mmCIF file of C-alpha atoms in Angstrom:
data_model
loop_
_atom_site.group_PDB
_atom_site.id
_atom_site.type_symbol
_atom_site.label_atom_id
_atom_site.label_comp_id
_atom_site.label_asym_id
_atom_site.label_seq_id
_atom_site.Cartn_x
_atom_site.Cartn_y
_atom_site.Cartn_z
ATOM 1 C CA MET E 1 -15.274 30.047 -36.900
ATOM 2 C CA SER E 2 -12.689 31.392 -39.303
ATOM 3 C CA GLN E 3 -9.009 30.412 -39.374
ATOM 4 C CA ILE E 4 -8.059 33.848 -38.058
ATOM 5 C CA GLU E 5 -10.170 33.350 -34.891
ATOM 6 C CA LYS E 6 -8.498 29.955 -34.226
ATOM 7 C CA ILE E 7 -4.916 31.300 -34.301
ATOM 8 C CA PRO E 8 -4.871 33.045 -30.889
ATOM 9 C CA ALA E 9 -6.153 29.938 -29.039
ATOM 10 C CA ARG E 10 -3.687 27.674 -30.855
ATOM 11 C CA LEU E 11 -0.838 30.086 -30.154
ATOM 12 C CA LEU E 12 -1.763 30.224 -26.454
ATOM 13 C CA ARG E 13 -1.764 26.418 -26.220
ATOM 14 C CA LEU E 14 1.644 26.211 -27.907
ATOM 15 C CA LEU E 15 3.063 28.743 -25.470
ATOM 16 C CA ALA E 16 1.413 27.110 -22.436
ATOM 17 C CA TRP E 17 2.885 23.585 -22.846
ATOM 18 C CA PRO E 18 6.554 24.527 -22.274
ATOM 19 C CA LEU E 19 5.543 26.760 -19.366
ATOM 20 C CA LEU E 20 3.532 23.930 -17.733
ATOM 21 C CA ALA E 21 6.433 21.502 -18.192
ATOM 22 C CA LEU E 22 8.851 23.957 -16.607
ATOM 23 C CA VAL E 23 6.557 24.610 -13.620
ATOM 24 C CA SER E 24 5.838 20.906 -12.986
ATOM 25 C CA ALA E 25 9.537 19.991 -13.232
ATOM 26 C CA ALA E 26 10.484 22.701 -10.748
ATOM 27 C CA CYS E 27 7.742 21.740 -8.282
ATOM 28 C CA THR E 28 8.277 17.989 -7.919
ATOM 29 C CA SER E 29 10.827 16.007 -5.918
ATOM 30 C CA THR E 30 11.163 12.254 -5.557
ATOM 31 C CA THR E 31 12.766 10.523 -2.578
ATOM 32 C CA ARG E 32 13.935 6.975 -3.307
ATOM 33 C CA HIS E 33 14.678 4.613 -0.436
ATOM 34 C CA PRO E 34 18.205 3.221 -0.821
ATOM 35 C CA ALA E 35 18.804 -0.387 -1.766
ATOM 36 C CA SER E 36 20.188 -2.674 0.917
ATOM 37 C CA GLU E 37 22.161 -5.888 0.899
ATOM 38 C CA PRO E 38 19.743 -8.852 0.701
ATOM 39 C CA MET E 39 18.483 -9.383 4.237
ATOM 40 C CA GLN E 40 16.150 -12.135 5.457
ATOM 41 C CA VAL E 41 13.472 -11.053 7.946
ATOM 42 C CA THR E 42 10.290 -12.638 9.279
ATOM 43 C CA LEU E 43 6.912 -11.036 8.681
ATOM 44 C CA ARG E 44 4.351 -11.818 11.398
ATOM 45 C CA PHE E 45 0.717 -11.245 10.417
ATOM 46 C CA THR E 46 -1.699 -10.735 13.296
ATOM 47 C CA TYR E 47 -5.105 -9.154 13.791
ATOM 48 C CA ASP E 48 -6.990 -7.466 16.607
ATOM 49 C CA ASP E 49 -5.070 -8.085 19.853
ATOM 50 C CA GLY E 50 -2.245 -10.158 18.368
ATOM 51 C CA LYS E 51 -4.104 -13.278 17.160
ATOM 52 C CA PRO E 52 -2.085 -14.919 14.350
ATOM 53 C CA MET E 53 -3.417 -14.989 10.806
ATOM 54 C CA ARG E 54 -2.732 -18.113 8.782
ATOM 55 C CA HIS E 55 -2.710 -19.146 5.128
ATOM 56 C CA ASP E 56 -5.896 -17.365 4.237
ATOM 57 C CA ASN E 57 -6.929 -16.675 0.638
ATOM 58 C CA TYR E 58 -4.809 -13.562 0.117
ATOM 59 C CA LEU E 59 -5.877 -11.511 3.160
ATOM 60 C CA ALA E 60 -2.351 -11.162 4.618
ATOM 61 C CA GLN E 61 -0.215 -8.878 2.468
ATOM 62 C CA ALA E 62 2.912 -6.783 2.931
ATOM 63 C CA ARG E 63 4.572 -4.185 0.740
ATOM 64 C CA GLN E 64 7.734 -2.149 1.016
ATOM 65 C CA GLU E 65 7.773 1.507 -0.006
ATOM 66 C CA THR E 66 10.368 2.176 -2.709
ATOM 67 C CA TYR E 67 9.888 5.894 -3.365
ATOM 68 C CA ILE E 68 7.671 8.855 -2.514
ATOM 69 C CA LYS E 69 7.049 11.746 -4.895
ATOM 70 C CA HIS E 70 6.224 15.163 -3.424
ATOM 71 C CA CYS E 71 4.495 17.859 -5.441
ATOM 72 C CA SER E 72 4.544 21.477 -4.379
ATOM 73 C CA LYS E 73 1.917 24.074 -4.834
ATOM 74 C CA ILE E 74 2.338 27.659 -3.809
ATOM 75 C CA GLY E 75 2.494 27.562 -0.009
ATOM 76 C CA SER E 76 2.063 23.767 0.483
ATOM 77 C CA THR E 77 3.504 20.372 -0.357
ATOM 78 C CA ARG E 78 1.529 17.195 -0.947
ATOM 79 C CA VAL E 79 2.299 13.584 -1.820
ATOM 80 C CA CYS E 80 1.618 12.870 -5.489
ATOM 81 C CA ASP E 81 2.664 9.242 -5.711
ATOM 82 C CA VAL E 82 4.132 6.458 -3.580
ATOM 83 C CA GLY E 83 5.822 3.436 -5.134
ATOM 84 C CA SER E 84 5.890 0.052 -3.444
ATOM 85 C CA ASP E 85 6.950 -3.509 -4.143
ATOM 86 C CA ALA E 86 5.042 -6.564 -2.910
ATOM 87 C CA LEU E 87 6.999 -8.488 -0.255
ATOM 88 C CA PHE E 88 4.304 -11.072 0.434
ATOM 89 C CA MET E 89 0.876 -11.819 -1.012
ATOM 90 C CA GLY E 90 -1.255 -14.296 0.953
ATOM 91 C CA GLY E 91 -1.058 -17.057 -1.638
ATOM 92 C CA ASP E 92 2.727 -16.877 -2.156
ATOM 93 C CA ALA E 93 3.607 -19.251 0.701
ATOM 94 C CA PRO E 94 1.793 -20.648 3.720
ATOM 95 C CA LEU E 95 2.006 -18.769 7.000
ATOM 96 C CA ASP E 96 3.008 -20.926 9.971
ATOM 97 C CA ALA E 97 0.943 -21.376 13.159
ATOM 98 C CA ASN E 98 2.230 -18.003 14.433
ATOM 99 C CA GLY E 99 1.192 -16.232 11.223
ATOM 100 C CA GLU E 100 4.833 -15.886 10.125
ATOM 101 C CA VAL E 101 6.726 -16.170 6.850
ATOM 102 C CA ARG E 102 10.338 -15.351 5.890
ATOM 103 C CA VAL E 103 11.053 -12.824 3.143
ATOM 104 C CA THR E 104 14.174 -11.185 1.748
ATOM 105 C CA LEU E 105 14.438 -7.386 1.778
ATOM 106 C CA HIS E 106 16.349 -5.460 -0.875
ATOM 107 C CA SER E 107 15.465 -1.932 0.274
ATOM 108 C CA THR E 108 15.458 0.205 3.416
ATOM 109 C CA GLY E 109 11.928 1.574 2.827
ATOM 110 C CA PRO E 110 9.075 1.187 5.346
ATOM 111 C CA ILE E 111 6.971 -2.011 5.380
ATOM 112 C CA GLY E 112 3.180 -2.268 5.668
ATOM 113 C CA ASN E 113 0.021 -2.648 3.646
ATOM 114 C CA HIS E 114 -2.721 -0.459 2.242
ATOM 115 C CA PRO E 115 -6.241 -0.680 3.723
ATOM 116 C CA THR E 116 -8.306 -3.369 1.983
ATOM 117 C CA ASP E 117 -12.098 -3.670 1.755
ATOM 118 C CA LEU E 118 -13.435 -7.230 1.905
ATOM 119 C CA CYS E 119 -16.807 -8.901 2.120
ATOM 120 C CA ILE E 120 -17.017 -11.937 4.390
ATOM 121 C CA LYS E 121 -20.286 -13.746 5.059
ATOM 122 C CA GLY E 122 -22.240 -10.889 3.465
ATOM 123 C CA LYS E 123 -20.702 -8.145 5.648
ATOM 124 C CA ALA E 124 -18.184 -5.489 4.644
ATOM 125 C CA TYR E 125 -14.894 -5.161 6.545
ATOM 126 C CA VAL E 126 -11.836 -2.915 6.267
ATOM 127 C CA PHE E 127 -8.457 -4.573 6.941
ATOM 128 C CA HIS E 128 -6.018 -1.817 7.972
ATOM 129 C CA SER E 129 -2.389 -2.525 8.910
ATOM 130 C CA GLY E 130 -1.874 0.837 10.639
ATOM 131 C CA ASP E 131 1.400 2.749 10.414
ATOM 132 C CA TRP E 132 4.100 1.263 8.209
ATOM 133 C CA ARG E 133 7.173 -0.102 10.076
ATOM 134 C CA ARG E 134 10.229 2.023 9.445
ATOM 135 C CA GLY E 135 13.787 0.694 9.325
ATOM 136 C CA PRO E 136 16.584 0.286 9.633
ATOM 137 C CA PHE E 137 15.945 -3.456 9.544
ATOM 138 C CA HIS E 138 18.392 -6.176 10.506
ATOM 139 C CA HIS E 139 18.857 -9.826 9.556
ATOM 140 C CA GLY E 140 16.465 -12.147 11.445
ATOM 141 C CA GLN E 141 14.196 -9.318 12.646
ATOM 142 C CA VAL E 142 10.494 -10.074 13.178
ATOM 143 C CA ILE E 143 8.326 -7.339 11.648
ATOM 144 C CA GLU E 144 4.699 -7.459 12.769
ATOM 145 C CA ILE E 145 1.924 -6.438 10.400
ATOM 146 C CA ARG E 146 -1.022 -6.085 12.811
ATOM 147 C CA TYR E 147 -4.350 -5.671 11.060
ATOM 148 C CA ARG E 148 -7.232 -3.816 12.647
ATOM 149 C CA ILE E 149 -10.409 -5.281 11.208
ATOM 150 C CA SER E 150 -13.415 -2.974 11.282
ATOM 151 C CA GLU E 151 -16.934 -3.779 10.145
ATOM 152 C CA VAL E 152 -18.436 -1.248 7.769
ATOM 153 C CA LYS E 153 -22.176 -0.749 8.196
ATOM 154 C CA MET E 154 -23.317 -1.897 4.772
ATOM 155 C CA LYS E 155 -24.368 -5.131 3.116
ATOM 156 C CA CYS E 156 -22.240 -6.797 0.469
ATOM 157 C CA PRO E 157 -23.806 -8.381 -2.588
ATOM 158 C CA TRP E 158 -20.892 -10.851 -2.812
ATOM 159 C CA SER E 159 -18.721 -12.653 -0.303
ATOM 160 C CA SER E 160 -15.124 -13.840 -0.334
ATOM 161 C CA ALA E 161 -14.082 -17.137 1.190
ATOM 162 C CA THR E 162 -14.061 -17.149 4.989
ATOM 163 C CA PRO E 163 -10.545 -17.641 6.372
ATOM 164 C CA PRO E 164 -10.145 -20.525 8.849
ATOM 165 C CA TRP E 165 -9.094 -18.162 11.673
ATOM 166 C CA TRP E 166 -12.187 -15.934 11.257
ATOM 167 C CA ASP E 167 -14.047 -15.466 14.576
ATOM 168 C CA LYS E 168 -16.175 -12.367 13.951
ATOM 169 C CA ASP E 169 -19.697 -13.759 13.841
#
């Protein structure tokens, strides 16, 4: 291919980049959840019909949404990205007998967890915390993260440690 044949494609690419940047900047909005004064709340981790989870090899987790980015296409809007901060990861501190732990909030965003796939005793399970709890939150509030645990019909080649509260045999 000669240099003359390459010029139109190169010129088109050079013209396209600023146009793409302009379109993407005009079509995206980000909503950030406001910061709040530090506020201590209690997270209560339960599963199924309200049975408490306990200190359990990182199964109980909670996050707080910090922002949500919306992207628009012609005629529709979709979520492009959601930011979140970890409030509690199962190994951070032990849960008490009620499956509770105290954490400090610094934002007004909703609290929950993303679905997690785990293998326990050679079976696959999905841990789903359902809808995220929306604020406003207040000092001393108990926020329940209730996991629905569903078995997935497939075998797992590996297995995580079985939590002491596990009763799904």
